[in-house]
PDB file of C-alpha atoms in Angstrom:
ATOM      1  CA  UNK A 834       2.363 -72.874  36.304  1.00 54.00           C
ATOM      2  CA  UNK A 835       5.273 -70.587  36.061  1.00 60.00           C
ATOM      3  CA  UNK A 836       5.135 -66.892  36.395  1.00 61.00           C
ATOM      4  CA  UNK A 837       5.968 -65.314  33.102  1.00 59.00           C
ATOM      5  CA  UNK A 838       6.139 -61.757  32.125  1.00 61.00           C
ATOM      6  CA  UNK A 839       3.426 -61.206  29.600  1.00 57.00           C
ATOM      7  CA  UNK A 840       4.252 -58.630  26.969  1.00 56.00           C
ATOM      8  CA  UNK A 841       1.504 -56.094  26.774  1.00 61.00           C
ATOM      9  CA  UNK A 842       0.847 -54.127  23.647  1.00 61.00           C
ATOM     10  CA  UNK A 843       0.617 -50.407  23.734  1.00 68.00           C
ATOM     11  CA  UNK A 844      -2.519 -49.248  25.442  1.00 82.00           C
ATOM     12  CA  UNK A 845      -5.122 -47.098  23.755  1.00 85.00           C
ATOM     13  CA  UNK A 846      -4.110 -44.080  25.806  1.00 87.00           C
ATOM     14  CA  UNK A 847      -0.501 -44.368  24.728  1.00 86.00           C
ATOM     15  CA  UNK A 848      -1.421 -44.610  21.048  1.00 86.00           C
ATOM     16  CA  UNK A 849      -3.715 -41.576  21.274  1.00 88.00           C
ATOM     17  CA  UNK A 850      -1.062 -39.555  23.148  1.00 88.00           C
ATOM     18  CA  UNK A 851       1.615 -40.341  20.541  1.00 88.00           C
ATOM     19  CA  UNK A 852      -0.796 -39.525  17.708  1.00 87.00           C
ATOM     20  CA  UNK A 853      -1.739 -36.159  19.276  1.00 86.00           C
ATOM     21  CA  UNK A 854       1.904 -35.296  19.925  1.00 85.00           C
ATOM     22  CA  UNK A 855       2.852 -35.939  16.291  1.00 86.00           C
ATOM     23  CA  UNK A 856      -0.199 -34.005  15.049  1.00 82.00           C
ATOM     24  CA  UNK A 857       0.707 -30.972  17.189  1.00 82.00           C
ATOM     25  CA  UNK A 858       4.291 -31.026  15.887  1.00 83.00           C
ATOM     26  CA  UNK A 859       3.150 -31.279  12.253  1.00 79.00           C
ATOM     27  CA  UNK A 860       0.558 -28.506  12.566  1.00 81.00           C
ATOM     28  CA  UNK A 861       3.029 -26.267  14.405  1.00 74.00           C
ATOM     29  CA  UNK A 862       5.648 -26.846  11.702  1.00 74.00           C
ATOM     30  CA  UNK A 863       3.207 -25.958   8.930  1.00 68.00           C
ATOM     31  CA  UNK A 864       2.103 -22.828  10.788  1.00 64.00           C
ATOM     32  CA  UNK A 865       5.696 -21.702  11.381  1.00 64.00           C
ATOM     33  CA  UNK A 866       6.604 -22.504   7.773  1.00 65.00           C
ATOM     34  CA  UNK A 867       3.831 -20.208   6.548  1.00 62.00           C
ATOM     35  CA  UNK A 868       5.022 -17.361   8.777  1.00 57.00           C
ATOM     36  CA  UNK A 869       7.277 -16.017   6.019  1.00 55.00           C
ATOM     37  CA  UNK A 870       4.348 -16.048   3.589  1.00 53.00           C
ATOM     38  CA  UNK A 871       2.218 -14.083   6.061  1.00 48.00           C
ATOM     39  CA  UNK A 872       5.033 -11.570   6.585  1.00 48.00           C
ATOM     40  CA  UNK A 873       5.487 -11.019   2.834  1.00 50.00           C
ATOM     41  CA  UNK A 874       1.754 -10.384   2.415  1.00 47.00           C
ATOM     42  CA  UNK A 875       1.909  -7.691   5.077  1.00 48.00           C
ATOM     43  CA  UNK A 876       4.937  -6.102   3.374  1.00 51.00           C
ATOM     44  CA  UNK A 877       3.106  -6.017   0.021  1.00 49.00           C
ATOM     45  CA  UNK A 878      -0.070  -4.462   1.448  1.00 51.00           C
ATOM     46  CA  UNK A 879      -0.804  -0.810   0.641  1.00 53.00           C
ATOM     47  CA  UNK A 880       0.668   1.537   3.183  1.00 53.00           C
ATOM     48  CA  UNK A 881      -0.527   4.815   4.609  1.00 53.00           C
ATOM     49  CA  UNK A 882       1.300   8.038   3.882  1.00 50.00           C
ATOM     50  CA  UNK A 883       3.095   7.731   7.236  1.00 48.00           C
ATOM     51  CA  UNK A 884       4.472   4.314   6.285  1.00 51.00           C
ATOM     52  CA  UNK A 885       5.438   5.508   2.812  1.00 52.00           C
ATOM     53  CA  UNK A 886       7.346   8.396   4.372  1.00 48.00           C
ATOM     54  CA  UNK A 887       9.869   5.973   5.835  1.00 46.00           C
ATOM     55  CA  UNK A 888      10.601   4.361   2.437  1.00 49.00           C
ATOM     56  CA  UNK A 889      14.266   3.704   1.770  1.00 41.00           C
ATOM     57  CA  UNK A 890      16.161   4.977  -1.233  1.00 42.00           C
ATOM     58  CA  UNK A 891      14.093   8.091  -1.810  1.00 44.00           C
ATOM     59  CA  UNK A 892      16.139  11.183  -2.478  1.00 43.00           C
ATOM     60  CA  UNK A 893      14.880  14.562  -1.311  1.00 40.00           C
ATOM     61  CA  UNK A 894      17.269  16.608  -3.450  1.00 40.00           C
ATOM     62  CA  UNK A 895      17.650  16.847  -7.223  1.00 41.00           C
ATOM     63  CA  UNK A 896      20.590  18.417  -9.020  1.00 41.00           C
ATOM     64  CA  UNK A 897      19.654  21.228 -11.395  1.00 39.00           C
ATOM     65  CA  UNK A 898      21.736  23.124 -13.943  1.00 43.00           C
ATOM     66  CA  UNK A 899      24.404  25.248 -12.340  1.00 37.00           C
ATOM     67  CA  UNK A 900      24.775  22.603  -9.564  1.00 32.00           C
ATOM     68  CA  UNK A 901      21.992  24.295  -7.603  1.00 36.00           C
ATOM     69  CA  UNK A 902      20.150  21.798  -5.402  1.00 41.00           C
ATOM     70  CA  UNK A 903      16.373  22.077  -5.120  1.00 57.00           C
ATOM     71  CA  UNK A 904      13.985  20.075  -2.994  1.00 80.00           C
ATOM     72  CA  UNK A 905      11.619  17.733  -4.835  1.00 92.00           C
ATOM     73  CA  UNK A 906       7.973  18.348  -3.969  1.00 94.00           C
ATOM     74  CA  UNK A 907       6.038  15.608  -2.248  1.00 94.00           C
ATOM     75  CA  UNK A 908       2.371  14.832  -1.711  1.00 94.00           C
ATOM     76  CA  UNK A 909       0.548  15.556   1.543  1.00 91.00           C
ATOM     77  CA  UNK A 910      -2.221  12.990   1.894  1.00 88.00           C
ATOM     78  CA  UNK A 911      -5.442  14.956   2.449  1.00 86.00           C
ATOM     79  CA  UNK A 912      -3.334  18.083   2.964  1.00 85.00           C
ATOM     80  CA  UNK A 913      -1.822  16.989   6.274  1.00 87.00           C
ATOM     81  CA  UNK A 914       1.555  15.751   7.461  1.00 87.00           C
ATOM     82  CA  UNK A 915       4.924  15.816   5.800  1.00 90.00           C
ATOM     83  CA  UNK A 916       5.012  15.536   1.999  1.00 92.00           C
ATOM     84  CA  UNK A 917       5.784  12.022   0.718  1.00 93.00           C
ATOM     85  CA  UNK A 918       7.992  11.596  -2.349  1.00 94.00           C
ATOM     86  CA  UNK A 919       6.581   9.319  -5.043  1.00 95.00           C
ATOM     87  CA  UNK A 920       3.639   8.044  -2.977  1.00 95.00           C
ATOM     88  CA  UNK A 921       2.108   4.720  -3.963  1.00 95.00           C
ATOM     89  CA  UNK A 922      -1.255   5.665  -2.401  1.00 94.00           C
ATOM     90  CA  UNK A 923      -3.148   8.976  -2.521  1.00 93.00           C
ATOM     91  CA  UNK A 924      -6.557   9.465  -0.874  1.00 91.00           C
ATOM     92  CA  UNK A 925      -8.916  11.193  -3.328  1.00 88.00           C
ATOM     93  CA  UNK A 926     -11.986  11.599  -1.065  1.00 84.00           C
ATOM     94  CA  UNK A 927     -10.668  12.911   2.217  1.00 83.00           C
ATOM     95  CA  UNK A 928     -14.172  13.298   3.718  1.00 81.00           C
ATOM     96  CA  UNK A 929     -14.923   9.584   3.747  1.00 77.00           C
ATOM     97  CA  UNK A 930     -11.906   7.819   2.185  1.00 68.00           C
ATOM     98  CA  UNK A 931     -14.307   6.468  -0.419  1.00 80.00           C
ATOM     99  CA  UNK A 932     -11.832   6.676  -3.319  1.00 87.00           C
ATOM    100  CA  UNK A 933      -8.139   5.928  -3.116  1.00 90.00           C
ATOM    101  CA  UNK A 934      -5.545   5.901  -5.889  1.00 92.00           C
ATOM    102  CA  UNK A 935      -3.254   2.959  -5.181  1.00 93.00           C
ATOM    103  CA  UNK A 936      -0.575   0.872  -6.839  1.00 94.00           C
ATOM    104  CA  UNK A 937       0.850   4.088  -8.266  1.00 96.00           C
ATOM    105  CA  UNK A 938       3.937   3.751 -10.459  1.00 96.00           C
ATOM    106  CA  UNK A 939       5.612   7.054 -11.347  1.00 96.00           C
ATOM    107  CA  UNK A 940       7.178   7.158 -14.828  1.00 96.00           C
ATOM    108  CA  UNK A 941       8.423  10.728 -14.262  1.00 95.00           C
ATOM    109  CA  UNK A 942       8.858  12.619 -10.989  1.00 96.00           C
ATOM    110  CA  UNK A 943      10.472  16.046 -11.142  1.00 94.00           C
ATOM    111  CA  UNK A 944      10.422  19.418  -9.390  1.00 93.00           C
ATOM    112  CA  UNK A 945       7.755  20.852 -11.733  1.00 93.00           C
ATOM    113  CA  UNK A 946       5.440  17.827 -12.016  1.00 95.00           C
ATOM    114  CA  UNK A 947       5.013  14.081 -12.023  1.00 96.00           C
ATOM    115  CA  UNK A 948       3.237  11.547 -14.229  1.00 97.00           C
ATOM    116  CA  UNK A 949       2.252   7.998 -13.416  1.00 97.00           C
ATOM    117  CA  UNK A 950      -0.416   5.339 -13.501  1.00 96.00           C
ATOM    118  CA  UNK A 951      -2.367   3.357 -10.950  1.00 95.00           C
ATOM    119  CA  UNK A 952      -5.822   2.199  -9.947  1.00 94.00           C
ATOM    120  CA  UNK A 953      -8.608   4.115  -8.218  1.00 91.00           C
ATOM    121  CA  UNK A 954     -10.349   1.867  -5.728  1.00 90.00           C
ATOM    122  CA  UNK A 955     -13.881   2.853  -4.765  1.00 87.00           C
ATOM    123  CA  UNK A 956     -15.241   1.665  -1.406  1.00 80.00           C
ATOM    124  CA  UNK A 957     -18.868   1.346  -0.367  1.00 65.00           C
ATOM    125  CA  UNK A 958     -18.607   4.691   1.478  1.00 53.00           C
ATOM    126  CA  UNK A 959     -18.288   6.735  -1.728  1.00 49.00           C
ATOM    127  CA  UNK A 960     -21.674   8.342  -2.383  1.00 53.00           C
ATOM    128  CA  UNK A 961     -22.888   8.119  -5.967  1.00 51.00           C
ATOM    129  CA  UNK A 962     -19.958   6.035  -7.225  1.00 54.00           C
ATOM    130  CA  UNK A 963     -19.825   2.423  -8.331  1.00 54.00           C
ATOM    131  CA  UNK A 964     -18.851   0.872  -4.995  1.00 58.00           C
ATOM    132  CA  UNK A 965     -16.328  -1.909  -4.537  1.00 73.00           C
ATOM    133  CA  UNK A 966     -14.680  -1.561  -7.938  1.00 85.00           C
ATOM    134  CA  UNK A 967     -11.278  -0.581  -9.314  1.00 88.00           C
ATOM    135  CA  UNK A 968     -10.629   1.726 -12.250  1.00 90.00           C
ATOM    136  CA  UNK A 969      -7.283   2.126 -14.077  1.00 93.00           C
ATOM    137  CA  UNK A 970      -6.072   5.743 -14.205  1.00 95.00           C
ATOM    138  CA  UNK A 971      -3.299   8.050 -15.408  1.00 96.00           C
ATOM    139  CA  UNK A 972      -2.182  10.554 -12.749  1.00 96.00           C
ATOM    140  CA  UNK A 973      -0.457  13.921 -13.044  1.00 96.00           C
ATOM    141  CA  UNK A 974       0.849  15.998 -10.130  1.00 96.00           C
ATOM    142  CA  UNK A 975       1.517  19.694 -10.629  1.00 95.00           C
ATOM    143  CA  UNK A 976       1.528  23.116  -8.972  1.00 93.00           C
ATOM    144  CA  UNK A 977       4.443  22.732  -6.540  1.00 94.00           C
ATOM    145  CA  UNK A 978       4.409  25.321  -3.740  1.00 93.00           C
ATOM    146  CA  UNK A 979       5.838  25.733  -0.272  1.00 91.00           C
ATOM    147  CA  UNK A 980       3.217  24.561   2.197  1.00 88.00           C
ATOM    148  CA  UNK A 981       3.902  24.625   5.941  1.00 88.00           C
ATOM    149  CA  UNK A 982       7.665  24.862   5.368  1.00 88.00           C
ATOM    150  CA  UNK A 983       7.897  22.002   2.826  1.00 89.00           C
ATOM    151  CA  UNK A 984       7.513  21.899  -0.942  1.00 93.00           C
ATOM    152  CA  UNK A 985       4.412  19.962  -2.000  1.00 94.00           C
ATOM    153  CA  UNK A 986       2.343  19.470  -5.127  1.00 94.00           C
ATOM    154  CA  UNK A 987      -0.983  21.293  -4.839  1.00 93.00           C
ATOM    155  CA  UNK A 988      -3.051  19.618  -7.587  1.00 93.00           C
ATOM    156  CA  UNK A 989      -3.694  16.125  -8.917  1.00 94.00           C
ATOM    157  CA  UNK A 990      -5.230  15.372 -12.304  1.00 95.00           C
ATOM    158  CA  UNK A 991      -6.899  11.963 -12.571  1.00 94.00           C
ATOM    159  CA  UNK A 992      -7.705  10.606 -16.056  1.00 94.00           C
ATOM    160  CA  UNK A 993      -9.677   7.378 -16.112  1.00 92.00           C
ATOM    161  CA  UNK A 994      -8.668   4.800 -18.718  1.00 91.00           C
ATOM    162  CA  UNK A 995     -11.901   3.167 -19.855  1.00 84.00           C
ATOM    163  CA  UNK A 996     -14.737   2.940 -17.331  1.00 80.00           C
ATOM    164  CA  UNK A 997     -15.183   5.627 -14.669  1.00 80.00           C
ATOM    165  CA  UNK A 998     -16.717   5.461 -11.178  1.00 78.00           C
ATOM    166  CA  UNK A 999     -19.059   8.433 -11.557  1.00 75.00           C
ATOM    167  CA  UNK A1000     -19.185   9.262 -15.264  1.00 76.00           C
ATOM    168  CA  UNK A1001     -16.344  11.811 -15.438  1.00 79.00           C
ATOM    169  CA  UNK A1002     -13.288  10.743 -17.450  1.00 87.00           C
ATOM    170  CA  UNK A1003     -11.098  13.514 -16.004  1.00 91.00           C
ATOM    171  CA  UNK A1004     -11.035  15.333 -12.691  1.00 89.00           C
ATOM    172  CA  UNK A1005      -8.671  17.767 -11.004  1.00 91.00           C
ATOM    173  CA  UNK A1006      -8.344  17.617  -7.229  1.00 90.00           C
ATOM    174  CA  UNK A1007      -6.640  20.026  -4.815  1.00 90.00           C
ATOM    175  CA  UNK A1008      -4.245  18.026  -2.645  1.00 88.00           C
ATOM    176  CA  UNK A1009      -2.261  20.589  -0.615  1.00 76.00           C
TER     177      UNK A1009
END
């Protein structure tokens, strides 16, 4: 008999190793491909007043008649920090953060007042309110005053459109 080289097929270990290598590459590619989706979700999430403060494109001066510049009032979340111009979130219950106005879109924002709409979200911490629900609202800021060296609105009127969390269709909250 002659010595011949016998061709051996790929062993089980080799097949499993190749399969695992390909699976790792595919899963890693999918995970990295979704990274942009995860980043956009984070960018769209509601931000705190501190994060809103760094928003780009917000002007802090408005031209009035006679070319006299006057500072636009902002909103101090729970009466602390620097006022934020055109905030998209305002905490309504500062004791327990049980109610938060979010998704706020301002139709008008001026030195004497602002008007907009949004949603009041009620968490399970809000005593006596329908917990875990959202309620559409109309918002009005007014009463601008100098507070701690900055001009800020001092009052917020919340008008519920339709259902309300605690039975009141209108409430006025001090926010300075």
